[in-house]
Amino acid sequence: GLASEPLNVYTAKTFGWMFLGLMVTFALAWYMAASGLVIRLLMTTPSILMILLVAEIAVVLVFSARLHKQSVNVSRGLFFIYSILNGVVFSLYFVAFDVVALILVFGLTALFFGGFALYGRFTHTDLSRLRPLIFGGLIFLVISGLVLMLFDISALDRLVCMVGLVIFLCATAYDTQKLQQMYAYYAGDPELAEKASIYGALTLYLDFINIFLYVVRLLGMNSRSRNN
């Protein structure tokens, strides 16, 4: 059972789920953009993005709230539903940006993410002290996001991207270390440990996606400013 599963195996399986989720998201995004499906979807349902984003939030809330009650398969199902919803949203990036550029950004993100995940896994420093920084950074991102919706301030946009990158790289290290705590905490309950692993995969998936988006925004802004 999972109780006797070594920490390295538990961690590797969690990252395996995260990777599967990313593959589902990116494969679907590429297909929807390449086939023109996303453009047709936007033309028939202009509010589709809003619907998808609300659905994504709902999935995460259900996932978190019912983690102890739902079965392992339901947890996995919710994780993949989220990956699919996000794939539809991401297909817009495949329409707006060159696929080769996105693949390069994906590689760059994987390097950043991998470095910080390794740090989180092997450091002896307690990373829970990062929590206030991450929380404060998220509040800053939400408020500045609202400001940017009202005013087009390129300097603020650049700052937001930088802060966003730092926050989600720190979150990657923090969430990776938290896997070890969950492993220890749920060691006696294989089913809960398995569900905690899928929840861990979702948080790491979100860290990866956010790092990716901030790198795209930083590079996208640079290409825009060069064209001006």
mmCIF file of C-alpha atoms in Angstrom:
data_model
loop_
_atom_site.group_PDB
_atom_site.id
_atom_site.type_symbol
_atom_site.label_atom_id
_atom_site.label_comp_id
_atom_site.label_asym_id
_atom_site.label_seq_id
_atom_site.Cartn_x
_atom_site.Cartn_y
_atom_site.Cartn_z
ATOM 1 C CA GLY A 1 0.000 0.000 0.000
ATOM 2 C CA LEU A 2 0.868 3.649 -0.074
ATOM 3 C CA ALA A 3 1.798 3.715 3.604
ATOM 4 C CA SER A 4 4.973 1.815 2.778
ATOM 5 C CA GLU A 5 5.643 3.757 -0.425
ATOM 6 C CA PRO A 6 8.948 5.665 -0.250
ATOM 7 C CA LEU A 7 8.808 9.477 -0.302
ATOM 8 C CA ASN A 8 10.695 9.618 -3.628
ATOM 9 C CA VAL A 9 8.091 7.378 -5.294
ATOM 10 C CA TYR A 10 5.245 9.428 -3.788
ATOM 11 C CA THR A 11 6.842 12.681 -5.016
ATOM 12 C CA ALA A 12 7.571 11.239 -8.472
ATOM 13 C CA LYS A 13 3.962 10.035 -8.830
ATOM 14 C CA THR A 14 2.641 13.479 -7.869
ATOM 15 C CA PHE A 15 4.839 15.136 -10.498
ATOM 16 C CA GLY A 16 3.739 12.430 -12.949
ATOM 17 C CA TRP A 17 0.092 13.443 -12.487
ATOM 18 C CA MET A 18 1.027 17.101 -12.869
ATOM 19 C CA PHE A 19 2.883 16.321 -16.104
ATOM 20 C CA LEU A 20 -0.087 14.334 -17.469
ATOM 21 C CA GLY A 21 -2.374 17.287 -16.701
ATOM 22 C CA LEU A 22 -0.014 19.658 -18.548
ATOM 23 C CA MET A 23 0.136 17.323 -21.558
ATOM 24 C CA VAL A 24 -3.683 17.179 -21.720
ATOM 25 C CA THR A 25 -3.873 21.005 -21.523
ATOM 26 C CA PHE A 26 -1.214 21.712 -24.159
ATOM 27 C CA ALA A 27 -2.255 18.948 -26.577
ATOM 28 C CA LEU A 28 -5.890 20.126 -26.482
ATOM 29 C CA ALA A 29 -4.840 23.790 -26.804
ATOM 30 C CA TRP A 30 -2.718 23.013 -29.864
ATOM 31 C CA TYR A 31 -5.459 20.899 -31.471
ATOM 32 C CA MET A 32 -8.203 23.496 -30.899
ATOM 33 C CA ALA A 33 -6.048 26.269 -32.347
ATOM 34 C CA ALA A 34 -4.752 24.215 -35.301
ATOM 35 C CA SER A 35 -8.229 22.951 -36.245
ATOM 36 C CA GLY A 36 -9.817 26.407 -35.897
ATOM 37 C CA LEU A 37 -12.256 25.001 -33.314
ATOM 38 C CA VAL A 38 -11.503 27.731 -30.783
ATOM 39 C CA ILE A 39 -12.282 30.512 -33.277
ATOM 40 C CA ARG A 40 -15.629 28.871 -34.136
ATOM 41 C CA LEU A 41 -16.353 28.478 -30.432
ATOM 42 C CA LEU A 42 -15.628 32.158 -29.767
ATOM 43 C CA MET A 43 -17.859 33.210 -32.676
ATOM 44 C CA THR A 44 -20.810 31.062 -31.567
ATOM 45 C CA THR A 45 -20.389 31.706 -27.825
ATOM 46 C CA PRO A 46 -18.670 35.072 -27.214
ATOM 47 C CA SER A 47 -18.905 34.653 -23.414
ATOM 48 C CA ILE A 48 -17.158 31.239 -23.525
ATOM 49 C CA LEU A 49 -14.016 32.519 -21.782
ATOM 50 C CA MET A 50 -15.998 33.854 -18.835
ATOM 51 C CA ILE A 51 -17.921 30.551 -18.596
ATOM 52 C CA LEU A 52 -14.683 28.524 -18.698
ATOM 53 C CA LEU A 53 -12.971 30.648 -16.032
ATOM 54 C CA VAL A 54 -15.995 30.351 -13.701
ATOM 55 C CA ALA A 55 -16.058 26.582 -14.354
ATOM 56 C CA GLU A 56 -12.329 26.351 -13.519
ATOM 57 C CA ILE A 57 -12.820 28.182 -10.208
ATOM 58 C CA ALA A 58 -15.797 25.916 -9.417
ATOM 59 C CA VAL A 59 -13.729 22.762 -10.084
ATOM 60 C CA VAL A 60 -10.907 23.943 -7.793
ATOM 61 C CA LEU A 61 -13.375 24.884 -5.029
ATOM 62 C CA VAL A 62 -15.177 21.515 -5.223
ATOM 63 C CA PHE A 63 -11.830 19.719 -5.329
ATOM 64 C CA SER A 64 -10.538 21.515 -2.205
ATOM 65 C CA ALA A 65 -13.773 21.443 -0.204
ATOM 66 C CA ARG A 66 -14.551 17.760 -0.805
ATOM 67 C CA LEU A 67 -10.993 16.382 -0.722
ATOM 68 C CA HIS A 68 -11.679 14.255 2.377
ATOM 69 C CA LYS A 69 -15.109 13.050 1.193
ATOM 70 C CA GLN A 70 -14.632 12.239 -2.497
ATOM 71 C CA SER A 71 -12.989 9.079 -3.830
ATOM 72 C CA VAL A 72 -9.521 8.986 -5.395
ATOM 73 C CA ASN A 73 -11.091 8.536 -8.864
ATOM 74 C CA VAL A 74 -13.335 11.593 -8.419
ATOM 75 C CA SER A 75 -10.251 13.617 -7.398
ATOM 76 C CA ARG A 76 -8.424 12.423 -10.510
ATOM 77 C CA GLY A 77 -11.486 13.155 -12.640
ATOM 78 C CA LEU A 78 -11.718 16.736 -11.331
ATOM 79 C CA PHE A 79 -8.007 17.250 -11.969
ATOM 80 C CA PHE A 80 -8.395 16.185 -15.603
ATOM 81 C CA ILE A 81 -11.599 18.211 -16.059
ATOM 82 C CA TYR A 82 -9.591 21.239 -14.928
ATOM 83 C CA SER A 83 -6.769 20.354 -17.365
ATOM 84 C CA ILE A 84 -9.313 20.112 -20.215
ATOM 85 C CA LEU A 85 -11.033 23.415 -19.360
ATOM 86 C CA ASN A 86 -7.641 25.093 -19.207
ATOM 87 C CA GLY A 87 -6.712 23.564 -22.563
ATOM 88 C CA VAL A 88 -9.637 25.384 -24.184
ATOM 89 C CA VAL A 89 -8.569 28.690 -22.585
ATOM 90 C CA PHE A 90 -4.941 28.107 -23.601
ATOM 91 C CA SER A 91 -5.840 27.479 -27.231
ATOM 92 C CA LEU A 92 -6.188 31.281 -27.550
ATOM 93 C CA TYR A 93 -2.454 31.579 -26.846
ATOM 94 C CA PHE A 94 -1.771 29.139 -29.668
ATOM 95 C CA VAL A 95 -3.807 31.407 -31.958
ATOM 96 C CA ALA A 96 -2.116 34.618 -30.766
ATOM 97 C CA PHE A 97 1.491 33.398 -30.574
ATOM 98 C CA ASP A 98 3.811 31.369 -32.765
ATOM 99 C CA VAL A 99 3.782 27.667 -31.754
ATOM 100 C CA VAL A 100 7.599 27.444 -31.853
ATOM 101 C CA ALA A 101 7.837 30.437 -29.491
ATOM 102 C CA LEU A 102 5.344 28.772 -27.113
ATOM 103 C CA ILE A 103 7.344 25.523 -27.164
ATOM 104 C CA LEU A 104 10.485 27.512 -26.280
ATOM 105 C CA VAL A 105 8.630 29.231 -23.427
ATOM 106 C CA PHE A 106 7.393 25.819 -22.260
ATOM 107 C CA GLY A 107 11.005 24.585 -22.170
ATOM 108 C CA LEU A 108 12.144 27.709 -20.320
ATOM 109 C CA THR A 109 9.288 27.331 -17.817
ATOM 110 C CA ALA A 110 10.165 23.660 -17.277
ATOM 111 C CA LEU A 111 13.782 24.646 -16.483
ATOM 112 C CA PHE A 112 12.750 27.362 -13.998
ATOM 113 C CA PHE A 113 10.063 25.167 -12.464
ATOM 114 C CA GLY A 114 12.357 22.131 -12.255
ATOM 115 C CA GLY A 115 15.109 24.115 -10.546
ATOM 116 C CA PHE A 116 12.801 25.486 -7.861
ATOM 117 C CA ALA A 117 11.026 22.148 -7.403
ATOM 118 C CA LEU A 118 14.401 20.453 -6.817
ATOM 119 C CA TYR A 119 15.310 23.161 -4.324
ATOM 120 C CA GLY A 120 11.998 22.622 -2.511
ATOM 121 C CA ARG A 121 12.571 18.866 -2.457
ATOM 122 C CA PHE A 122 16.124 18.840 -1.134
ATOM 123 C CA THR A 123 16.580 22.032 0.905
ATOM 124 C CA HIS A 124 16.731 21.745 4.701
ATOM 125 C CA THR A 125 15.361 25.285 5.062
ATOM 126 C CA ASP A 126 11.774 25.509 6.276
ATOM 127 C CA LEU A 127 9.970 27.182 3.369
ATOM 128 C CA SER A 128 6.732 27.790 5.306
ATOM 129 C CA ARG A 129 8.141 31.266 6.068
ATOM 130 C CA LEU A 130 7.545 32.005 2.366
ATOM 131 C CA ARG A 131 3.789 31.731 2.927
ATOM 132 C CA PRO A 132 3.213 35.425 3.907
ATOM 133 C CA LEU A 133 5.348 36.519 0.927
ATOM 134 C CA ILE A 134 3.353 34.315 -1.478
ATOM 135 C CA PHE A 135 0.034 35.451 0.006
ATOM 136 C CA GLY A 136 1.038 39.137 -0.089
ATOM 137 C CA GLY A 137 2.284 38.725 -3.653
ATOM 138 C CA LEU A 138 -1.012 37.166 -4.750
ATOM 139 C CA ILE A 139 -2.952 40.103 -3.256
ATOM 140 C CA PHE A 140 -0.632 42.494 -5.128
ATOM 141 C CA LEU A 141 -1.232 40.561 -8.375
ATOM 142 C CA VAL A 142 -5.021 40.682 -7.955
ATOM 143 C CA ILE A 143 -5.105 44.432 -7.186
ATOM 144 C CA SER A 144 -2.648 45.385 -9.939
ATOM 145 C CA GLY A 145 -4.552 43.117 -12.329
ATOM 146 C CA LEU A 146 -7.682 45.175 -11.660
ATOM 147 C CA VAL A 147 -5.723 48.435 -12.117
ATOM 148 C CA LEU A 148 -4.351 47.165 -15.439
ATOM 149 C CA MET A 149 -7.891 46.373 -16.615
ATOM 150 C CA LEU A 150 -8.726 50.073 -16.152
ATOM 151 C CA PHE A 151 -5.445 51.702 -17.188
ATOM 152 C CA ASP A 152 -2.828 50.593 -19.688
ATOM 153 C CA ILE A 153 0.402 51.124 -17.701
ATOM 154 C CA SER A 154 3.232 49.212 -19.362
ATOM 155 C CA ALA A 155 5.677 49.788 -16.465
ATOM 156 C CA LEU A 156 3.155 48.279 -14.027
ATOM 157 C CA ASP A 157 2.531 45.404 -16.444
ATOM 158 C CA ARG A 158 6.255 44.617 -16.455
ATOM 159 C CA LEU A 159 6.404 44.811 -12.641
ATOM 160 C CA VAL A 160 3.372 42.502 -12.377
ATOM 161 C CA CYS A 161 5.104 39.943 -14.627
ATOM 162 C CA MET A 162 8.293 40.096 -12.548
ATOM 163 C CA VAL A 163 6.419 39.792 -9.236
ATOM 164 C CA GLY A 164 4.221 37.022 -10.682
ATOM 165 C CA LEU A 165 7.291 35.045 -11.757
ATOM 166 C CA VAL A 166 8.968 35.399 -8.351
ATOM 167 C CA ILE A 167 5.767 34.506 -6.461
ATOM 168 C CA PHE A 168 5.030 31.337 -8.455
ATOM 169 C CA LEU A 169 8.664 30.189 -8.450
ATOM 170 C CA CYS A 170 8.643 30.545 -4.644
ATOM 171 C CA ALA A 171 5.259 28.751 -4.579
ATOM 172 C CA THR A 172 6.797 25.892 -6.608
ATOM 173 C CA ALA A 173 9.524 25.352 -3.998
ATOM 174 C CA TYR A 174 7.008 25.746 -1.160
ATOM 175 C CA ASP A 175 4.440 23.344 -2.677
ATOM 176 C CA THR A 176 7.137 20.755 -3.426
ATOM 177 C CA GLN A 177 8.287 20.854 0.195
ATOM 178 C CA LYS A 178 4.649 20.639 1.325
ATOM 179 C CA LEU A 179 4.385 17.274 -0.484
ATOM 180 C CA GLN A 180 6.813 15.832 2.051
ATOM 181 C CA GLN A 181 4.695 17.167 4.921
ATOM 182 C CA MET A 182 1.520 15.681 3.381
ATOM 183 C CA TYR A 183 3.337 12.378 2.885
ATOM 184 C CA ALA A 184 4.307 12.308 6.567
ATOM 185 C CA TYR A 185 0.880 13.534 7.725
ATOM 186 C CA TYR A 186 -1.153 10.974 5.754
ATOM 187 C CA ALA A 187 1.371 8.112 6.016
ATOM 188 C CA GLY A 188 -1.130 5.954 7.932
ATOM 189 C CA ASP A 189 -4.012 6.539 5.491
ATOM 190 C CA PRO A 190 -3.149 5.348 1.949
ATOM 191 C CA GLU A 191 -6.366 6.706 0.376
ATOM 192 C CA LEU A 192 -6.004 10.193 1.848
ATOM 193 C CA ALA A 193 -2.310 10.198 0.918
ATOM 194 C CA GLU A 194 -3.299 9.392 -2.676
ATOM 195 C CA LYS A 195 -5.885 12.217 -2.735
ATOM 196 C CA ALA A 196 -3.394 14.629 -1.177
ATOM 197 C CA SER A 197 -0.965 13.637 -3.942
ATOM 198 C CA ILE A 198 -3.513 14.559 -6.650
ATOM 199 C CA TYR A 199 -4.244 17.838 -4.842
ATOM 200 C CA GLY A 200 -0.472 18.447 -4.728
ATOM 201 C CA ALA A 201 -0.329 17.753 -8.479
ATOM 202 C CA LEU A 202 -3.046 20.386 -9.034
ATOM 203 C CA THR A 203 -1.204 23.061 -7.014
ATOM 204 C CA LEU A 204 2.058 22.332 -8.863
ATOM 205 C CA TYR A 205 0.184 22.332 -12.191
ATOM 206 C CA LEU A 206 -1.168 25.817 -11.321
ATOM 207 C CA ASP A 207 2.329 27.016 -10.376
ATOM 208 C CA PHE A 208 3.699 25.785 -13.731
ATOM 209 C CA ILE A 209 0.843 27.337 -15.733
ATOM 210 C CA ASN A 210 1.255 30.706 -14.013
ATOM 211 C CA ILE A 211 5.042 30.771 -14.548
ATOM 212 C CA PHE A 212 4.390 29.938 -18.220
ATOM 213 C CA LEU A 213 1.849 32.767 -18.572
ATOM 214 C CA TYR A 214 4.124 35.378 -16.990
ATOM 215 C CA VAL A 215 7.036 34.353 -19.225
ATOM 216 C CA VAL A 216 4.726 34.594 -22.288
ATOM 217 C CA ARG A 217 3.598 38.058 -21.160
ATOM 218 C CA LEU A 218 7.148 39.277 -20.601
ATOM 219 C CA LEU A 219 8.318 38.024 -24.000
ATOM 220 C CA GLY A 220 5.104 39.157 -25.682
ATOM 221 C CA MET A 221 5.533 42.682 -24.361
ATOM 222 C CA ASN A 222 9.115 42.774 -25.577
ATOM 223 C CA SER A 223 8.101 41.748 -29.091
ATOM 224 C CA ARG A 224 5.346 44.393 -29.082
ATOM 225 C CA SER A 225 7.730 47.126 -27.946
ATOM 226 C CA ARG A 226 10.260 46.087 -30.599
ATOM 227 C CA ASN A 227 7.584 46.336 -33.283
ATOM 228 C CA ASN A 228 6.649 49.887 -32.229
#
